[in-house]
Amino acid sequence: QPQHQHQHQHQPVRVVSMAKPRNAKIWNKDIATMIEDKKIKKDKSNVKGFFASNQDEGWKACLEAVSAENAKEIFVSESGHIVGLPDFMEKREKDFCEGVIRGNPEIYLSPAQRGYLNIISMRSGAFGILMSFHNCDDGSVYTTEELQQKASNILGFDVAPKMELKKDDSKKYGICPWTEGIKTLEGHGLVSRTRRGQRTILHGNGLQDTFSLTKDGKIFLHCLIQSRGDEVMQHYPGVIEENSVPNRTGPGAQLQVVPAAAAAAP
């Protein structure tokens, strides 16, 4: 038979090392702390989804397993595999632990915020408002007019048409991109508003509300650029820098999860 038919038989076998590198970071404490922090955040905000009643036992078991005195060490092996996660973990729990190790900021967001991250429209007022805070000083505050202008410049259209002046007229004229966008962002806890006066007529009293990103808003914006940066650059060239988008083929993207039992097998 032709020689090329036998070539595949002589290819070298790739050996995957599960050995712990010297000075490897042990992630048990970090994972336990993050599970506790996430539970505290859920309890304070009364948000369902992370420690929902039907998931409580699973998360409690994970917390106990990674923080026990005799817990298996969780680390990244020489070959880039995550070793030592409890075997009984479900996908949501493994994804969370992997997110802690990868440094994925999405784990700090609520389930509703993570869901919105995947569906936010690049042509929406909410997107324009969020991107207005990109590359701004930490803690930047904008008045209504300033934020409307910045969002309009990014999107290429007026997010606050002047025909919609009165709040009661929204049914007649429809909800403008600004009204809908800022309401959505406030509802998700991504933008904070400081009220400056009556709002029956826009700016009628000469005072304007001011807006800033919340802590969750800053994380959300970072995640938006990380996960959908290519899409942003395609729609709005120059709004973000090319080096803002991570290399998804880098070492962090290659991490794989190996159950504790498999890692302990000879």
XYZ file of C-alpha atoms in Angstrom:
266
model
C 0.000 0.000 0.000
C 1.119 3.586 -0.574
C 3.305 4.979 2.145
C 0.983 7.935 2.921
C -1.709 5.518 4.131
C 0.536 4.479 7.020
C 1.748 7.927 8.043
C -1.012 8.426 10.619
C 0.201 5.337 12.483
C 3.540 6.954 13.248
C 2.366 10.336 14.497
C 3.687 11.127 17.987
C 1.248 10.749 20.868
C 0.620 14.022 22.710
C 1.132 13.530 26.434
C -1.134 15.638 28.638
C 0.491 16.435 31.956
C -1.707 16.782 35.036
C 1.293 17.586 37.217
C 1.159 20.620 39.460
C 3.707 23.255 38.424
C 6.154 24.487 40.996
C 4.676 27.460 42.893
C 1.277 26.806 41.307
C -1.560 28.903 42.719
C -4.105 26.919 44.750
C -7.576 28.253 43.974
C -9.691 26.698 46.756
C -9.814 29.802 48.951
C -10.569 32.157 46.054
C -13.426 29.966 44.831
C -14.914 29.643 48.327
C -14.694 33.413 48.848
C -16.395 34.106 45.514
C -19.252 31.699 46.270
C -19.760 33.413 49.637
C -19.595 36.907 48.076
C -22.084 35.933 45.397
C -24.488 34.591 47.998
C -24.182 37.777 50.069
C -24.854 39.909 46.990
C -27.925 37.830 46.150
C -29.252 38.020 49.711
C -28.825 41.811 49.879
C -30.454 42.470 46.509
C -33.087 39.739 46.909
C -32.273 38.624 43.360
C -33.318 35.116 42.484
C -31.227 32.901 40.260
C -27.825 32.329 41.818
C -28.818 30.721 45.104
C -32.366 29.890 44.062
C -34.055 27.497 46.470
C -33.623 24.499 44.160
C -29.902 25.236 43.795
C -28.988 26.037 47.391
C -27.914 22.519 48.331
C -25.654 22.152 45.323
C -23.834 25.411 46.011
C -23.526 24.635 49.709
C -22.009 21.245 48.864
C -19.539 22.924 46.494
C -18.572 25.461 49.134
C -17.983 22.733 51.712
C -16.044 20.573 49.236
C -13.565 23.245 48.166
C -13.044 24.700 51.648
C -12.796 21.495 53.725
C -9.525 20.779 55.528
C -8.933 17.647 53.458
C -10.148 19.207 50.182
C -8.254 18.326 47.025
C -6.126 21.191 45.827
C -7.523 23.006 42.796
C -4.859 24.253 40.413
C -3.960 24.665 36.737
C -1.702 21.858 35.548
C 1.386 22.174 33.386
C -0.752 21.427 30.329
C -3.278 24.145 31.179
C -5.991 21.895 32.602
C -7.954 22.803 35.721
C -7.415 19.990 38.192
C -9.204 19.122 41.417
C -12.765 20.424 41.024
C -15.274 18.174 42.858
C -16.729 15.491 40.575
C -20.346 16.162 41.537
C -20.368 19.774 40.319
C -22.989 20.638 37.724
C -22.215 22.745 34.674
C -23.244 26.073 36.233
C -20.953 25.416 39.209
C -18.014 24.289 37.051
C -18.449 27.332 34.820
C -18.419 29.577 37.869
C -15.249 28.014 39.320
C -13.574 28.137 35.926
C -14.541 31.808 35.712
C -12.809 32.511 39.021
C -9.619 30.839 37.782
C -9.739 32.482 34.349
C -10.369 35.881 35.888
C -13.626 36.155 33.953
C -15.426 39.279 35.270
C -18.837 37.949 34.164
C -19.052 35.878 37.344
C -19.566 39.120 39.279
C -22.766 39.871 37.339
C -26.231 38.641 38.274
C -27.965 36.075 36.027
C -30.204 38.837 34.639
C -27.211 41.040 33.870
C -25.384 38.170 32.138
C -28.483 37.447 30.083
C -28.752 41.103 29.038
C -25.083 41.074 28.061
C -25.900 38.586 25.291
C -28.943 40.374 23.897
C -28.215 44.108 24.164
C -28.678 45.630 20.704
C -25.830 47.555 19.119
C -28.383 50.075 17.821
C -30.145 50.669 21.121
C -30.047 53.763 23.269
C -28.796 51.613 26.149
C -25.740 50.582 24.129
C -24.946 54.172 23.177
C -25.280 55.286 26.788
C -22.978 52.520 28.049
C -20.321 53.151 25.421
C -20.357 56.845 26.379
C -18.548 55.821 29.559
C -15.821 53.864 27.719
C -12.336 55.337 28.178
C -13.669 57.909 30.646
C -12.174 58.639 34.030
C -13.308 56.313 36.780
C -16.310 57.872 38.489
C -17.240 60.126 35.550
C -20.584 61.880 35.949
C -22.614 63.328 33.075
C -25.691 65.505 32.952
C -28.677 64.382 30.922
C -27.757 66.576 27.957
C -24.089 65.550 28.033
C -24.922 61.849 28.073
C -27.569 62.220 25.368
C -25.076 64.041 23.147
C -22.330 61.467 23.661
C -24.701 58.562 22.991
C -26.075 60.284 19.882
C -22.568 60.841 18.519
C -21.728 57.154 18.964
C -24.937 55.798 17.432
C -25.177 58.350 14.632
C -28.729 59.450 15.422
C -30.515 61.561 18.016
C -31.363 59.383 21.011
C -33.681 62.024 22.491
C -35.945 63.512 19.799
C -37.166 66.932 20.881
C -40.777 66.026 20.095
C -40.897 63.935 23.262
C -40.902 66.569 25.985
C -43.597 65.453 28.351
C -43.513 62.163 30.169
C -47.268 61.719 29.653
C -46.811 61.966 25.881
C -44.812 58.742 25.657
C -47.872 56.773 24.561
C -48.579 59.317 21.824
C -45.047 59.591 20.446
C -43.592 56.249 21.465
C -40.653 55.658 23.804
C -37.504 57.332 22.507
C -34.132 55.506 22.597
C -32.948 57.607 25.532
C -36.018 56.957 27.682
C -36.030 53.240 26.958
C -32.253 52.873 27.260
C -31.766 54.678 30.559
C -34.772 52.888 32.072
C -33.323 49.507 31.063
C -29.848 50.307 32.415
C -31.248 51.575 35.714
C -33.429 48.482 35.958
C -30.368 46.240 35.635
C -28.441 48.307 38.192
C -25.812 49.399 35.655
C -26.357 53.171 35.770
C -27.016 55.380 38.793
C -29.089 58.559 38.546
C -28.965 61.580 40.853
C -32.194 63.523 40.555
C -31.971 67.305 40.398
C -35.604 68.402 40.188
C -39.043 67.898 38.686
C -39.240 65.767 35.555
C -42.725 66.582 34.227
C -41.091 68.585 31.397
C -37.566 67.780 30.255
C -35.170 70.366 31.766
C -38.170 72.655 32.396
C -36.793 73.868 35.708
C -33.255 74.384 34.435
C -31.918 71.454 36.471
C -30.712 68.171 34.958
C -30.315 64.719 36.425
C -26.780 63.362 36.455
C -25.682 59.807 35.648
C -22.732 57.564 36.424
C -21.864 53.901 36.041
C -22.390 51.676 39.045
C -19.800 49.086 40.046
C -21.823 46.478 38.156
C -22.048 48.862 35.211
C -18.270 49.100 34.971
C -17.963 45.313 35.042
C -20.769 44.970 32.483
C -19.099 47.438 30.101
C -15.803 45.584 30.448
C -17.532 42.275 29.705
C -19.379 43.789 26.747
C -16.116 44.891 25.146
C -14.448 41.563 25.924
C -17.235 39.344 24.620
C -18.592 41.448 21.746
C -15.707 43.769 20.949
C -15.340 42.506 17.377
C -19.009 43.257 16.775
C -18.653 46.746 18.281
C -15.650 47.545 16.061
C -17.556 46.348 13.000
C -20.567 48.598 13.686
C -18.715 51.572 15.180
C -15.079 51.781 14.003
C -12.964 53.891 16.330
C -15.293 53.691 19.352
C -13.042 51.102 21.018
C -9.415 50.247 20.393
C -8.479 46.969 18.736
C -6.247 46.056 21.673
C -9.295 46.245 23.967
C -10.573 42.960 22.524
C -8.863 39.913 24.094
C -7.104 37.209 22.124
C -9.552 34.324 22.448
C -6.907 31.833 21.367
C -4.508 32.730 24.163
C -3.582 30.585 27.172
C -6.730 31.545 29.093
C -8.919 30.170 26.310
C -7.174 26.804 26.469
C -8.000 25.936 30.087
C -9.870 22.659 30.403
C -11.551 21.168 33.452
C -10.356 17.834 34.789
C -12.440 16.228 37.590
C -10.655 15.448 40.820
C -11.129 11.689 40.395
C -9.591 11.707 36.927
C -6.661 13.733 38.127
C -6.025 11.285 40.976
C -6.165 8.252 38.688
C -2.787 6.661 37.934
